[in-house]
Amino acid sequence: MAEGQIRKALSGFYYVYADGKVYQTRGRGVFRKQNLTPLVGDYVVFESGNQDEGVIKELLPRKNELKRPPVANVDVGIVVMSAVEPDFSTQLLDRFLVTLESNHMEALIYVSKMDLVDEKESILSAVSYYEGLGYPCLLSSSSDSVTQQEREAFAEKVEGKLVVLIGQSGAGKSTLLNKLSPELSLETGEVSTSLGRGKHTTRHVELLPLYGGLLADTPGFSSLNFDDIEAEELPFLYPDFREVAPECRFNGCLHQNEPGCKVKQLVVDGTFPEERYKNYLLFLEEIQNRKPDYSKKK
């Protein structure tokens, strides 16, 4: 028996890293009966007579997990947003940030393709606001390369941590990785002009050694559901709302229809961006209108 970490999952095999070696393993049948699925990033107990035939015997406790992309024990989420093709979207960015907050993951916002957009004011204004909330932000200086300052910023976030890249298809996740570490030689794809979205160029999840940490390049996607977030929890996943919530008239204020709401007052005053508040209401209504999932009840 040995302990290791799943670094790649592909075609029913789990590739476990332990003591400087990679072991090809399969999961026990009992995992299916227990409705458990090993994820990349999981720490596991496994048994292996050689590096090609191993069996995962036990999944060790996770501190968190993402469903899309399927990765466990994530420390940092690098949110890759495109300035154009696809266009910059605060709604999508807020979805990603809420997901990271709910899983107690740090966030780093990276805006790609800034050199391809002429009107930058709205993006710069949004980025400035997110930075004020404590989310570090980086703007791409070129579509072809990264500066030393960008490398150092990424290295500081990645070192000693498990980092996941998230963002919709075509935003430039694989391109960013290629620029940071050309030896990775990841396949990149052009945005499909007919569909207005990127081709899914990443076919599996794999943890890649980078800057003293582990970084997952993952399939792109353009939407996230809040299946595991309750309406009462959502206000606490917004750092700006969370800070002023004690000034609301009612405890547990959802910042929706309640009188004496400090958040709504600050939106009217222009302190909080109206677009961000509209995104919040959209998410809240989405959660409130969600159909009950009886499969989760025992």
PDB file of N, CA, C and O in Angstrom, residues 33-76:
ATOM      1  N   LYS A  33     -20.410   1.766  -6.342  1.00  0.00           N
ATOM      2  CA  LYS A  33     -21.519   1.442  -5.443  1.00  0.00           C
ATOM      3  C   LYS A  33     -21.717   2.540  -4.400  1.00  0.00           C
ATOM      4  O   LYS A  33     -22.835   2.802  -3.962  1.00  0.00           O
ATOM      5  N   GLN A  34     -20.611   3.179  -3.999  1.00  0.00           N
ATOM      6  CA  GLN A  34     -20.683   4.258  -3.012  1.00  0.00           C
ATOM      7  C   GLN A  34     -20.909   5.620  -3.658  1.00  0.00           C
ATOM      8  O   GLN A  34     -20.932   6.638  -2.974  1.00  0.00           O
ATOM      9  N   ASN A  35     -21.092   5.623  -4.978  1.00  0.00           N
ATOM     10  CA  ASN A  35     -21.287   6.863  -5.742  1.00  0.00           C
ATOM     11  C   ASN A  35     -20.109   7.820  -5.568  1.00  0.00           C
ATOM     12  O   ASN A  35     -20.286   9.030  -5.451  1.00  0.00           O
ATOM     13  N   LEU A  36     -18.909   7.263  -5.562  1.00  0.00           N
ATOM     14  CA  LEU A  36     -17.685   8.052  -5.447  1.00  0.00           C
ATOM     15  C   LEU A  36     -16.917   7.976  -6.762  1.00  0.00           C
ATOM     16  O   LEU A  36     -16.839   6.910  -7.385  1.00  0.00           O
ATOM     17  N   THR A  37     -16.368   9.095  -7.182  1.00  0.00           N
ATOM     18  CA  THR A  37     -15.554   9.141  -8.388  1.00  0.00           C
ATOM     19  C   THR A  37     -14.213   9.765  -8.064  1.00  0.00           C
ATOM     20  O   THR A  37     -14.159  10.910  -7.600  1.00  0.00           O
ATOM     21  N   PRO A  38     -13.107   9.029  -8.252  1.00  0.00           N
ATOM     22  CA  PRO A  38     -11.794   9.651  -8.051  1.00  0.00           C
ATOM     23  C   PRO A  38     -11.618  10.829  -9.000  1.00  0.00           C
ATOM     24  O   PRO A  38     -12.048  10.782 -10.158  1.00  0.00           O
ATOM     25  N   LEU A  39     -11.015  11.895  -8.518  1.00  0.00           N
ATOM     26  CA  LEU A  39     -10.788  13.087  -9.319  1.00  0.00           C
ATOM     27  C   LEU A  39      -9.305  13.410  -9.388  1.00  0.00           C
ATOM     28  O   LEU A  39      -8.545  13.088  -8.471  1.00  0.00           O
ATOM     29  N   VAL A  40      -8.906  14.043 -10.473  1.00  0.00           N
ATOM     30  CA  VAL A  40      -7.552  14.575 -10.544  1.00  0.00           C
ATOM     31  C   VAL A  40      -7.373  15.540  -9.376  1.00  0.00           C
ATOM     32  O   VAL A  40      -8.238  16.368  -9.091  1.00  0.00           O
ATOM     33  N   GLY A  41      -6.246  15.409  -8.681  1.00  0.00           N
ATOM     34  CA  GLY A  41      -5.995  16.206  -7.488  1.00  0.00           C
ATOM     35  C   GLY A  41      -6.256  15.453  -6.203  1.00  0.00           C
ATOM     36  O   GLY A  41      -5.802  15.858  -5.127  1.00  0.00           O
ATOM     37  N   ASP A  42      -6.991  14.337  -6.290  1.00  0.00           N
ATOM     38  CA  ASP A  42      -7.270  13.533  -5.103  1.00  0.00           C
ATOM     39  C   ASP A  42      -5.994  12.895  -4.564  1.00  0.00           C
ATOM     40  O   ASP A  42      -5.125  12.434  -5.327  1.00  0.00           O
ATOM     41  N   TYR A  43      -5.889  12.833  -3.244  1.00  0.00           N
ATOM     42  CA  TYR A  43      -4.868  12.018  -2.594  1.00  0.00           C
ATOM     43  C   TYR A  43      -5.497  10.666  -2.296  1.00  0.00           C
ATOM     44  O   TYR A  43      -6.632  10.593  -1.799  1.00  0.00           O
ATOM     45  N   VAL A  44      -4.779   9.598  -2.634  1.00  0.00           N
ATOM     46  CA  VAL A  44      -5.362   8.260  -2.575  1.00  0.00           C
ATOM     47  C   VAL A  44      -4.397   7.267  -1.931  1.00  0.00           C
ATOM     48  O   VAL A  44      -3.189   7.493  -1.870  1.00  0.00           O
ATOM     49  N   VAL A  45      -4.971   6.168  -1.460  1.00  0.00           N
ATOM     50  CA  VAL A  45      -4.197   4.993  -1.060  1.00  0.00           C
ATOM     51  C   VAL A  45      -4.347   3.985  -2.183  1.00  0.00           C
ATOM     52  O   VAL A  45      -5.468   3.688  -2.615  1.00  0.00           O
ATOM     53  N   PHE A  46      -3.217   3.491  -2.698  1.00  0.00           N
ATOM     54  CA  PHE A  46      -3.298   2.559  -3.827  1.00  0.00           C
ATOM     55  C   PHE A  46      -2.342   1.385  -3.616  1.00  0.00           C
ATOM     56  O   PHE A  46      -1.422   1.429  -2.796  1.00  0.00           O
ATOM     57  N   GLU A  47      -2.594   0.361  -4.407  1.00  0.00           N
ATOM     58  CA  GLU A  47      -1.764  -0.857  -4.358  1.00  0.00           C
ATOM     59  C   GLU A  47      -1.321  -1.166  -5.773  1.00  0.00           C
ATOM     60  O   GLU A  47      -2.131  -1.116  -6.714  1.00  0.00           O
ATOM     61  N   SER A  48      -0.036  -1.445  -5.954  1.00  0.00           N
ATOM     62  CA  SER A  48       0.475  -1.683  -7.291  1.00  0.00           C
ATOM     63  C   SER A  48       1.682  -2.605  -7.263  1.00  0.00           C
ATOM     64  O   SER A  48       2.640  -2.363  -6.526  1.00  0.00           O
ATOM     65  N   GLY A  49       1.602  -3.687  -8.069  1.00  0.00           N
ATOM     66  CA  GLY A  49       2.753  -4.575  -8.183  1.00  0.00           C
ATOM     67  C   GLY A  49       3.794  -4.011  -9.125  1.00  0.00           C
ATOM     68  O   GLY A  49       4.984  -4.302  -9.007  1.00  0.00           O
ATOM     69  N   ASN A  50       3.347  -3.180 -10.079  1.00  0.00           N
ATOM     70  CA  ASN A  50       4.254  -2.491 -10.992  1.00  0.00           C
ATOM     71  C   ASN A  50       3.608  -1.175 -11.397  1.00  0.00           C
ATOM     72  O   ASN A  50       2.511  -0.853 -10.946  1.00  0.00           O
ATOM     73  N   GLN A  51       4.283  -0.413 -12.250  1.00  0.00           N
ATOM     74  CA  GLN A  51       3.787   0.925 -12.578  1.00  0.00           C
ATOM     75  C   GLN A  51       2.650   0.914 -13.596  1.00  0.00           C
ATOM     76  O   GLN A  51       2.085   1.957 -13.901  1.00  0.00           O
ATOM     77  N   ASP A  52       2.293  -0.261 -14.121  1.00  0.00           N
ATOM     78  CA  ASP A  52       1.255  -0.342 -15.147  1.00  0.00           C
ATOM     79  C   ASP A  52      -0.057  -0.937 -14.651  1.00  0.00           C
ATOM     80  O   ASP A  52      -1.074  -0.832 -15.314  1.00  0.00           O
ATOM     81  N   GLU A  53      -0.028  -1.595 -13.493  1.00  0.00           N
ATOM     82  CA  GLU A  53      -1.236  -2.272 -13.008  1.00  0.00           C
ATOM     83  C   GLU A  53      -1.422  -1.983 -11.526  1.00  0.00           C
ATOM     84  O   GLU A  53      -0.883  -2.684 -10.672  1.00  0.00           O
ATOM     85  N   GLY A  54      -2.193  -0.956 -11.230  1.00  0.00           N
ATOM     86  CA  GLY A  54      -2.456  -0.614  -9.842  1.00  0.00           C
ATOM     87  C   GLY A  54      -3.942  -0.458  -9.583  1.00  0.00           C
ATOM     88  O   GLY A  54      -4.747  -0.341 -10.510  1.00  0.00           O
ATOM     89  N   VAL A  55      -4.305  -0.447  -8.316  1.00  0.00           N
ATOM     90  CA  VAL A  55      -5.702  -0.294  -7.920  1.00  0.00           C
ATOM     91  C   VAL A  55      -5.783   0.747  -6.805  1.00  0.00           C
ATOM     92  O   VAL A  55      -5.049   0.667  -5.817  1.00  0.00           O
ATOM     93  N   ILE A  56      -6.668   1.713  -6.982  1.00  0.00           N
ATOM     94  CA  ILE A  56      -6.923   2.696  -5.926  1.00  0.00           C
ATOM     95  C   ILE A  56      -7.837   2.048  -4.897  1.00  0.00           C
ATOM     96  O   ILE A  56      -8.947   1.620  -5.214  1.00  0.00           O
ATOM     97  N   LYS A  57      -7.370   2.001  -3.656  1.00  0.00           N
ATOM     98  CA  LYS A  57      -8.122   1.336  -2.599  1.00  0.00           C
ATOM     99  C   LYS A  57      -8.963   2.306  -1.771  1.00  0.00           C
ATOM    100  O   LYS A  57     -10.004   1.938  -1.241  1.00  0.00           O
ATOM    101  N   GLU A  58      -8.481   3.558  -1.658  1.00  0.00           N
ATOM    102  CA  GLU A  58      -9.170   4.503  -0.776  1.00  0.00           C
ATOM    103  C   GLU A  58      -8.944   5.938  -1.265  1.00  0.00           C
ATOM    104  O   GLU A  58      -7.844   6.291  -1.698  1.00  0.00           O
ATOM    105  N   LEU A  59      -9.996   6.733  -1.188  1.00  0.00           N
ATOM    106  CA  LEU A  59      -9.889   8.168  -1.467  1.00  0.00           C
ATOM    107  C   LEU A  59      -9.736   8.900  -0.137  1.00  0.00           C
ATOM    108  O   LEU A  59     -10.571   8.748   0.759  1.00  0.00           O
ATOM    109  N   LEU A  60      -8.674   9.673   0.006  1.00  0.00           N
ATOM    110  CA  LEU A  60      -8.468  10.430   1.234  1.00  0.00           C
ATOM    111  C   LEU A  60      -9.349  11.691   1.208  1.00  0.00           C
ATOM    112  O   LEU A  60      -9.758  12.144   0.144  1.00  0.00           O
ATOM    113  N   PRO A  61      -9.669  12.255   2.376  1.00  0.00           N
ATOM    114  CA  PRO A  61     -10.600  13.398   2.429  1.00  0.00           C
ATOM    115  C   PRO A  61     -10.150  14.560   1.558  1.00  0.00           C
ATOM    116  O   PRO A  61      -8.963  14.891   1.501  1.00  0.00           O
ATOM    117  N   ARG A  62     -11.136  15.186   0.883  1.00  0.00           N
ATOM    118  CA  ARG A  62     -10.880  16.352   0.041  1.00  0.00           C
ATOM    119  C   ARG A  62     -11.183  17.631   0.822  1.00  0.00           C
ATOM    120  O   ARG A  62     -12.096  17.666   1.629  1.00  0.00           O
ATOM    121  N   LYS A  63     -10.437  18.698   0.511  1.00  0.00           N
ATOM    122  CA  LYS A  63     -10.789  19.987   1.116  1.00  0.00           C
ATOM    123  C   LYS A  63     -11.797  20.727   0.246  1.00  0.00           C
ATOM    124  O   LYS A  63     -12.533  21.592   0.733  1.00  0.00           O
ATOM    125  N   ASN A  64     -11.847  20.408  -1.053  1.00  0.00           N
ATOM    126  CA  ASN A  64     -12.849  20.980  -1.948  1.00  0.00           C
ATOM    127  C   ASN A  64     -12.823  20.219  -3.261  1.00  0.00           C
ATOM    128  O   ASN A  64     -11.957  19.362  -3.477  1.00  0.00           O
ATOM    129  N   GLU A  65     -13.772  20.544  -4.119  1.00  0.00           N
ATOM    130  CA  GLU A  65     -13.780  19.949  -5.458  1.00  0.00           C
ATOM    131  C   GLU A  65     -14.574  20.828  -6.411  1.00  0.00           C
ATOM    132  O   GLU A  65     -15.493  21.540  -6.002  1.00  0.00           O
ATOM    133  N   LEU A  66     -14.188  20.804  -7.662  1.00  0.00           N
ATOM    134  CA  LEU A  66     -14.942  21.440  -8.732  1.00  0.00           C
ATOM    135  C   LEU A  66     -15.566  20.352  -9.594  1.00  0.00           C
ATOM    136  O   LEU A  66     -14.943  19.314  -9.835  1.00  0.00           O
ATOM    137  N   LYS A  67     -16.791  20.598 -10.052  1.00  0.00           N
ATOM    138  CA  LYS A  67     -17.446  19.634 -10.934  1.00  0.00           C
ATOM    139  C   LYS A  67     -17.084  19.896 -12.386  1.00  0.00           C
ATOM    140  O   LYS A  67     -16.914  18.963 -13.171  1.00  0.00           O
ATOM    141  N   ARG A  68     -17.019  21.155 -12.740  1.00  0.00           N
ATOM    142  CA  ARG A  68     -16.649  21.543 -14.108  1.00  0.00           C
ATOM    143  C   ARG A  68     -15.615  22.652 -14.009  1.00  0.00           C
ATOM    144  O   ARG A  68     -15.997  23.802 -13.794  1.00  0.00           O
ATOM    145  N   PRO A  69     -14.371  22.353 -14.136  1.00  0.00           N
ATOM    146  CA  PRO A  69     -13.722  21.069 -14.444  1.00  0.00           C
ATOM    147  C   PRO A  69     -13.638  20.174 -13.212  1.00  0.00           C
ATOM    148  O   PRO A  69     -13.622  20.662 -12.080  1.00  0.00           O
ATOM    149  N   PRO A  70     -13.576  18.840 -13.402  1.00  0.00           N
ATOM    150  CA  PRO A  70     -13.525  17.907 -12.275  1.00  0.00           C
ATOM    151  C   PRO A  70     -12.129  17.808 -11.666  1.00  0.00           C
ATOM    152  O   PRO A  70     -11.301  17.006 -12.110  1.00  0.00           O
ATOM    153  N   VAL A  71     -11.856  18.621 -10.671  1.00  0.00           N
ATOM    154  CA  VAL A  71     -10.562  18.658  -9.993  1.00  0.00           C
ATOM    155  C   VAL A  71     -10.799  18.813  -8.503  1.00  0.00           C
ATOM    156  O   VAL A  71     -11.713  19.538  -8.086  1.00  0.00           O
ATOM    157  N   ALA A  72      -9.995  18.138  -7.689  1.00  0.00           N
ATOM    158  CA  ALA A  72     -10.127  18.203  -6.235  1.00  0.00           C
ATOM    159  C   ALA A  72      -8.909  18.869  -5.609  1.00  0.00           C
ATOM    160  O   ALA A  72      -7.835  18.921  -6.206  1.00  0.00           O
ATOM    161  N   ASN A  73      -9.103  19.390  -4.410  1.00  0.00           N
ATOM    162  CA  ASN A  73      -8.024  19.969  -3.589  1.00  0.00           C
ATOM    163  C   ASN A  73      -7.334  21.149  -4.278  1.00  0.00           C
ATOM    164  O   ASN A  73      -6.110  21.257  -4.288  1.00  0.00           O
ATOM    165  N   VAL A  74      -8.151  22.033  -4.838  1.00  0.00           N
ATOM    166  CA  VAL A  74      -7.630  23.197  -5.556  1.00  0.00           C
ATOM    167  C   VAL A  74      -7.337  24.333  -4.580  1.00  0.00           C
ATOM    168  O   VAL A  74      -8.132  24.624  -3.685  1.00  0.00           O
ATOM    169  N   ASP A  75      -6.192  24.974  -4.743  1.00  0.00           N
ATOM    170  CA  ASP A  75      -5.829  26.132  -3.917  1.00  0.00           C
ATOM    171  C   ASP A  75      -6.205  27.447  -4.583  1.00  0.00           C
ATOM    172  O   ASP A  75      -6.701  28.363  -3.928  1.00  0.00           O
ATOM    173  N   VAL A  76      -5.922  27.550  -5.883  1.00  0.00           N
ATOM    174  CA  VAL A  76      -6.099  28.814  -6.599  1.00  0.00           C
ATOM    175  C   VAL A  76      -6.798  28.567  -7.933  1.00  0.00           C
ATOM    176  O   VAL A  76      -6.477  27.608  -8.637  1.00  0.00           O
TER     177      VAL A  76
END
